[in-house]
PDB file of C-alpha atoms in Angstrom:
ATOM      1  CA  MET A   1     106.240 112.867 130.116  1.00 97.00           C
ATOM      2  CA  LYS A   2     108.901 114.381 132.350  1.00 98.00           C
ATOM      3  CA  ALA A   3     112.388 115.148 131.057  1.00 98.00           C
ATOM      4  CA  VAL A   4     115.476 117.056 132.121  1.00 97.00           C
ATOM      5  CA  VAL A   5     115.963 119.835 129.569  1.00 97.00           C
ATOM      6  CA  SER A   6     118.566 122.431 128.687  1.00 95.00           C
ATOM      7  CA  TYR A   7     117.648 125.263 126.312  1.00 96.00           C
ATOM      8  CA  LYS A   8     120.978 127.090 126.595  1.00 96.00           C
ATOM      9  CA  TYR A   9     124.613 126.248 127.291  1.00 96.00           C
ATOM     10  CA  GLY A  10     125.922 126.532 130.835  1.00 95.00           C
ATOM     11  CA  SER A  11     126.496 124.771 134.126  1.00 93.00           C
ATOM     12  CA  PRO A  12     124.256 122.026 135.562  1.00 93.00           C
ATOM     13  CA  ASP A  13     122.274 124.819 137.275  1.00 94.00           C
ATOM     14  CA  ILE A  14     120.485 125.528 133.974  1.00 95.00           C
ATOM     15  CA  LEU A  15     118.948 122.049 133.814  1.00 96.00           C
ATOM     16  CA  GLU A  16     115.203 121.965 134.415  1.00 97.00           C
ATOM     17  CA  LEU A  17     112.699 119.167 134.982  1.00 97.00           C
ATOM     18  CA  LYS A  18     109.830 119.855 132.555  1.00 98.00           C
ATOM     19  CA  GLU A  19     106.766 118.248 131.108  1.00 98.00           C
ATOM     20  CA  VAL A  20     107.406 117.580 127.393  1.00 97.00           C
ATOM     21  CA  GLY A  21     105.632 115.637 124.677  1.00 97.00           C
ATOM     22  CA  LYS A  22     106.044 111.866 124.663  1.00 98.00           C
ATOM     23  CA  PRO A  23     107.924 110.801 121.512  1.00 97.00           C
ATOM     24  CA  VAL A  24     106.198 108.786 118.811  1.00 97.00           C
ATOM     25  CA  PRO A  25     108.444 106.163 117.219  1.00 97.00           C
ATOM     26  CA  LEU A  26     109.019 106.187 113.462  1.00 97.00           C
ATOM     27  CA  ASP A  27     108.741 102.973 111.450  1.00 97.00           C
ATOM     28  CA  ASN A  28     112.396 102.062 112.153  1.00 96.00           C
ATOM     29  CA  GLN A  29     112.291 102.990 115.850  1.00 98.00           C
ATOM     30  CA  VAL A  30     111.157 101.568 119.163  1.00 98.00           C
ATOM     31  CA  LEU A  31     109.639 103.495 122.064  1.00 98.00           C
ATOM     32  CA  ILE A  32     111.553 102.793 125.266  1.00 98.00           C
ATOM     33  CA  LYS A  33     110.344 103.369 128.806  1.00 98.00           C
ATOM     34  CA  ILE A  34     113.639 104.465 130.333  1.00 98.00           C
ATOM     35  CA  TYR A  35     114.419 102.931 133.734  1.00 98.00           C
ATOM     36  CA  ALA A  36     118.037 104.105 134.049  1.00 97.00           C
ATOM     37  CA  SER A  37     120.378 106.594 132.421  1.00 96.00           C
ATOM     38  CA  SER A  38     124.011 107.425 133.047  1.00 92.00           C
ATOM     39  CA  LEU A  39     126.100 110.515 132.469  1.00 88.00           C
ATOM     40  CA  ASN A  40     129.614 110.839 131.104  1.00 84.00           C
ATOM     41  CA  PHE A  41     131.971 113.375 129.558  1.00 84.00           C
ATOM     42  CA  GLY A  42     129.877 113.649 126.375  1.00 83.00           C
ATOM     43  CA  ASN A  43     126.962 114.918 128.439  1.00 86.00           C
ATOM     44  CA  LEU A  44     129.156 117.622 129.937  1.00 88.00           C
ATOM     45  CA  VAL A  45     130.261 118.754 126.461  1.00 89.00           C
ATOM     46  CA  LEU A  46     126.615 118.864 125.372  1.00 88.00           C
ATOM     47  CA  LEU A  47     125.588 120.801 128.484  1.00 92.00           C
ATOM     48  CA  LYS A  48     128.380 123.386 128.450  1.00 93.00           C
ATOM     49  CA  GLY A  49     128.919 123.672 124.700  1.00 93.00           C
ATOM     50  CA  GLN A  50     132.657 123.390 125.346  1.00 93.00           C
ATOM     51  CA  PRO A  51     135.011 122.954 123.698  1.00 93.00           C
ATOM     52  CA  PHE A  52     133.537 125.545 121.385  1.00 94.00           C
ATOM     53  CA  LEU A  53     134.129 123.386 118.298  1.00 94.00           C
ATOM     54  CA  ALA A  54     131.534 120.934 119.675  1.00 91.00           C
ATOM     55  CA  ARG A  55     128.875 123.562 119.008  1.00 95.00           C
ATOM     56  CA  PHE A  56     129.225 122.964 115.278  1.00 94.00           C
ATOM     57  CA  ALA A  57     127.758 119.512 115.911  1.00 90.00           C
ATOM     58  CA  PHE A  58     125.473 120.273 118.882  1.00 91.00           C
ATOM     59  CA  GLY A  59     124.170 123.765 118.028  1.00 94.00           C
ATOM     60  CA  LEU A  60     126.084 127.003 117.653  1.00 96.00           C
ATOM     61  CA  THR A  61     124.108 129.292 119.993  1.00 96.00           C
ATOM     62  CA  LYS A  62     121.940 126.809 121.913  1.00 95.00           C
ATOM     63  CA  PRO A  63     121.745 123.022 122.251  1.00 95.00           C
ATOM     64  CA  LYS A  64     120.399 121.269 119.158  1.00 94.00           C
ATOM     65  CA  TYR A  65     119.250 118.451 121.450  1.00 93.00           C
ATOM     66  CA  PRO A  66     117.458 119.927 124.486  1.00 94.00           C
ATOM     67  CA  ILE A  67     117.182 116.625 126.373  1.00 95.00           C
ATOM     68  CA  PRO A  68     120.659 115.387 127.358  1.00 94.00           C
ATOM     69  CA  GLY A  69     121.573 111.837 128.281  1.00 93.00           C
ATOM     70  CA  GLY A  70     123.176 109.249 126.046  1.00 91.00           C
ATOM     71  CA  ASP A  71     123.461 105.930 127.837  1.00 95.00           C
ATOM     72  CA  ILE A  72     120.131 104.339 128.753  1.00 97.00           C
ATOM     73  CA  ALA A  73     118.435 101.101 129.734  1.00 97.00           C
ATOM     74  CA  GLY A  74     114.749 100.316 129.737  1.00 98.00           C
ATOM     75  CA  GLN A  75     111.911  98.287 128.297  1.00 98.00           C
ATOM     76  CA  ILE A  76     110.385  98.508 124.828  1.00 98.00           C
ATOM     77  CA  GLU A  77     106.772  99.652 124.896  1.00 98.00           C
ATOM     78  CA  GLU A  78     106.129 100.082 121.175  1.00 98.00           C
ATOM     79  CA  VAL A  79     107.792  98.808 118.004  1.00 98.00           C
ATOM     80  CA  GLY A  80     107.801 100.512 114.589  1.00 97.00           C
ATOM     81  CA  LYS A  81     106.598  98.411 111.642  1.00 97.00           C
ATOM     82  CA  ASP A  82     110.085  98.103 110.085  1.00 97.00           C
ATOM     83  CA  VAL A  83     111.875  97.008 113.289  1.00 97.00           C
ATOM     84  CA  LYS A  84     113.208  93.467 112.952  1.00 96.00           C
ATOM     85  CA  GLN A  85     115.269  92.584 116.025  1.00 95.00           C
ATOM     86  CA  PHE A  86     113.142  93.767 118.975  1.00 97.00           C
ATOM     87  CA  HIS A  87     109.675  93.152 120.374  1.00 98.00           C
ATOM     88  CA  THR A  88     107.382  94.843 122.879  1.00 98.00           C
ATOM     89  CA  GLY A  89     108.547  93.948 126.387  1.00 98.00           C
ATOM     90  CA  ASP A  90     112.213  93.441 125.485  1.00 98.00           C
ATOM     91  CA  GLU A  91     114.676  94.853 128.003  1.00 98.00           C
ATOM     92  CA  VAL A  92     117.322  96.870 126.155  1.00 97.00           C
ATOM     93  CA  PHE A  93     120.227  99.267 126.623  1.00 96.00           C
ATOM     94  CA  GLY A  94     122.117 101.554 124.303  1.00 94.00           C
ATOM     95  CA  ASP A  95     123.883 104.787 123.447  1.00 93.00           C
ATOM     96  CA  LEU A  96     121.603 107.584 122.207  1.00 94.00           C
ATOM     97  CA  SER A  97     124.470 109.959 121.394  1.00 89.00           C
ATOM     98  CA  ILE A  98     124.425 108.615 117.829  1.00 86.00           C
ATOM     99  CA  CYS A  99     120.750 109.406 117.326  1.00 91.00           C
ATOM    100  CA  GLY A 100     119.898 112.690 119.058  1.00 90.00           C
ATOM    101  CA  TRP A 101     120.465 112.070 122.783  1.00 92.00           C
ATOM    102  CA  GLY A 102     117.340 112.270 125.007  1.00 95.00           C
ATOM    103  CA  GLY A 103     118.162 109.750 127.741  1.00 96.00           C
ATOM    104  CA  LEU A 104     117.222 111.985 130.683  1.00 97.00           C
ATOM    105  CA  ALA A 105     113.528 111.474 130.044  1.00 98.00           C
ATOM    106  CA  GLU A 106     110.834 108.954 130.841  1.00 98.00           C
ATOM    107  CA  TYR A 107     110.651 107.782 127.213  1.00 98.00           C
ATOM    108  CA  ALA A 108     112.768 107.860 124.068  1.00 98.00           C
ATOM    109  CA  ALA A 109     112.108 106.865 120.459  1.00 98.00           C
ATOM    110  CA  VAL A 110     115.255 105.107 119.266  1.00 96.00           C
ATOM    111  CA  PRO A 111     116.398 103.409 116.043  1.00 96.00           C
ATOM    112  CA  GLU A 112     117.004  99.720 116.594  1.00 94.00           C
ATOM    113  CA  HIS A 113     120.675  99.964 115.531  1.00 94.00           C
ATOM    114  CA  ALA A 114     121.427 102.014 118.683  1.00 94.00           C
ATOM    115  CA  LEU A 115     120.253  99.250 121.044  1.00 95.00           C
ATOM    116  CA  ALA A 116     121.128  95.793 122.308  1.00 94.00           C
ATOM    117  CA  LEU A 117     119.235  93.320 124.482  1.00 95.00           C
ATOM    118  CA  LYS A 118     120.028  93.790 128.175  1.00 95.00           C
ATOM    119  CA  PRO A 119     121.590  90.700 129.717  1.00 93.00           C
ATOM    120  CA  HIS A 120     119.157  89.198 132.232  1.00 93.00           C
ATOM    121  CA  ASN A 121     121.759  88.931 134.975  1.00 91.00           C
ATOM    122  CA  ILE A 122     122.514  92.669 135.275  1.00 92.00           C
ATOM    123  CA  SER A 123     120.332  95.523 136.505  1.00 94.00           C
ATOM    124  CA  PHE A 124     119.021  98.385 134.402  1.00 96.00           C
ATOM    125  CA  GLU A 125     121.422 100.680 136.251  1.00 95.00           C
ATOM    126  CA  GLU A 126     124.414  98.488 135.412  1.00 92.00           C
ATOM    127  CA  ALA A 127     123.347  98.253 131.783  1.00 93.00           C
ATOM    128  CA  ALA A 128     122.886 102.039 131.478  1.00 95.00           C
ATOM    129  CA  ALA A 129     126.381 102.589 132.855  1.00 91.00           C
ATOM    130  CA  SER A 130     128.081 100.485 130.196  1.00 89.00           C
ATOM    131  CA  PRO A 131     127.514 101.660 126.568  1.00 88.00           C
ATOM    132  CA  MET A 132     129.926 104.576 126.201  1.00 85.00           C
ATOM    133  CA  ALA A 133     132.293 103.181 128.835  1.00 81.00           C
ATOM    134  CA  GLY A 134     132.251  99.838 127.031  1.00 79.00           C
ATOM    135  CA  VAL A 135     133.073 101.348 123.659  1.00 80.00           C
ATOM    136  CA  THR A 136     135.819 103.454 125.248  1.00 81.00           C
ATOM    137  CA  ALA A 137     137.316 100.315 126.830  1.00 78.00           C
ATOM    138  CA  LEU A 138     137.082  98.425 123.540  1.00 79.00           C
ATOM    139  CA  GLN A 139     138.819 101.261 121.704  1.00 83.00           C
ATOM    140  CA  GLY A 140     141.527 101.306 124.360  1.00 83.00           C
ATOM    141  CA  LEU A 141     142.103  97.567 124.098  1.00 81.00           C
ATOM    142  CA  ARG A 142     141.959  97.458 120.311  1.00 82.00           C
ATOM    143  CA  ASP A 143     143.529 100.781 119.299  1.00 88.00           C
ATOM    144  CA  LYS A 144     145.946 101.628 122.116  1.00 86.00           C
ATOM    145  CA  GLY A 145     146.511  98.098 123.423  1.00 83.00           C
ATOM    146  CA  LYS A 146     147.081  96.845 119.863  1.00 86.00           C
ATOM    147  CA  LEU A 147     145.141  93.632 120.508  1.00 81.00           C
ATOM    148  CA  LYS A 148     144.980  91.296 117.549  1.00 80.00           C
ATOM    149  CA  THR A 149     142.651  88.484 116.541  1.00 80.00           C
ATOM    150  CA  GLY A 150     143.060  85.458 118.785  1.00 81.00           C
ATOM    151  CA  GLN A 151     144.717  87.261 121.695  1.00 79.00           C
ATOM    152  CA  LYS A 152     143.274  86.802 125.189  1.00 78.00           C
ATOM    153  CA  VAL A 153     142.332  89.552 127.623  1.00 74.00           C
ATOM    154  CA  LEU A 154     142.243  89.220 131.416  1.00 72.00           C
ATOM    155  CA  ILE A 155     139.142  90.987 132.747  1.00 66.00           C
ATOM    156  CA  HIS A 156     139.162  92.026 136.404  1.00 61.00           C
ATOM    157  CA  GLU A 157     136.033  90.937 138.316  1.00 54.00           C
ATOM    158  CA  GLN A 158     134.873  94.546 138.750  1.00 48.00           C
ATOM    159  CA  LEU A 159     134.526  94.831 134.982  1.00 51.00           C
ATOM    160  CA  VAL A 160     131.881  92.113 134.723  1.00 47.00           C
ATOM    161  CA  VAL A 161     129.238  94.645 133.596  1.00 46.00           C
ATOM    162  CA  LEU A 162     131.595  95.864 130.898  1.00 49.00           C
ATOM    163  CA  VAL A 163     132.138  92.305 129.699  1.00 48.00           C
ATOM    164  CA  HIS A 164     128.388  91.757 129.528  1.00 45.00           C
ATOM    165  CA  SER A 165     127.898  94.970 127.574  1.00 47.00           C
ATOM    166  CA  LEU A 166     130.609  93.904 125.160  1.00 49.00           C
ATOM    167  CA  SER A 167     129.514  90.279 125.024  1.00 48.00           C
ATOM    168  CA  ASN A 168     128.919  90.418 121.266  1.00 49.00           C
ATOM    169  CA  TRP A 169     131.669  92.907 120.429  1.00 47.00           C
ATOM    170  CA  PRO A 170     134.863  91.042 121.392  1.00 49.00           C
ATOM    171  CA  GLY A 171     133.888  88.211 119.053  1.00 51.00           C
ATOM    172  CA  GLN A 172     133.334  90.685 116.247  1.00 49.00           C
ATOM    173  CA  TRP A 173     136.896  91.878 116.778  1.00 49.00           C
ATOM    174  CA  GLY A 174     138.292  88.361 117.099  1.00 51.00           C
ATOM    175  CA  LEU A 175     139.134  88.750 120.805  1.00 50.00           C
ATOM    176  CA  LYS A 176     138.722  86.043 123.425  1.00 51.00           C
TER     177      LYS A 176
END
């Protein structure tokens, strides 16, 4: 499969498109054919290795995870025997930063806890743009906005994708 790789820290100029081995999912993972991936600040930290303290998590002298890319959307092609909530053919999206990155590739093997079903009424590109941005927005509303259970939030129409990506999360936090 093809993937964008980075074997050292630096600017985007060090990124290369290479042929790498296709991942094989473990029993608790699914294999996703990635249709869309988005980039954000976390990808820049991973690429540059800055701030320097980030290297203690991502690799001191070179990237621990050579394939960057956290937020993805795609379709499940294979399901590990212990996976309970997904099936072959499901359209999903998620944040791979919690399980080794690897979103800038044609395929990724991902634990089911890092994924959610993609809403049918949004594109793969819209879904891939929402995981980290959605969590950041939720943290802003909950932690900085001090929202409490039962409060209502006005969502501007341009944030519809964000609302879809958080469709299960506001209820978990008691928001309406």
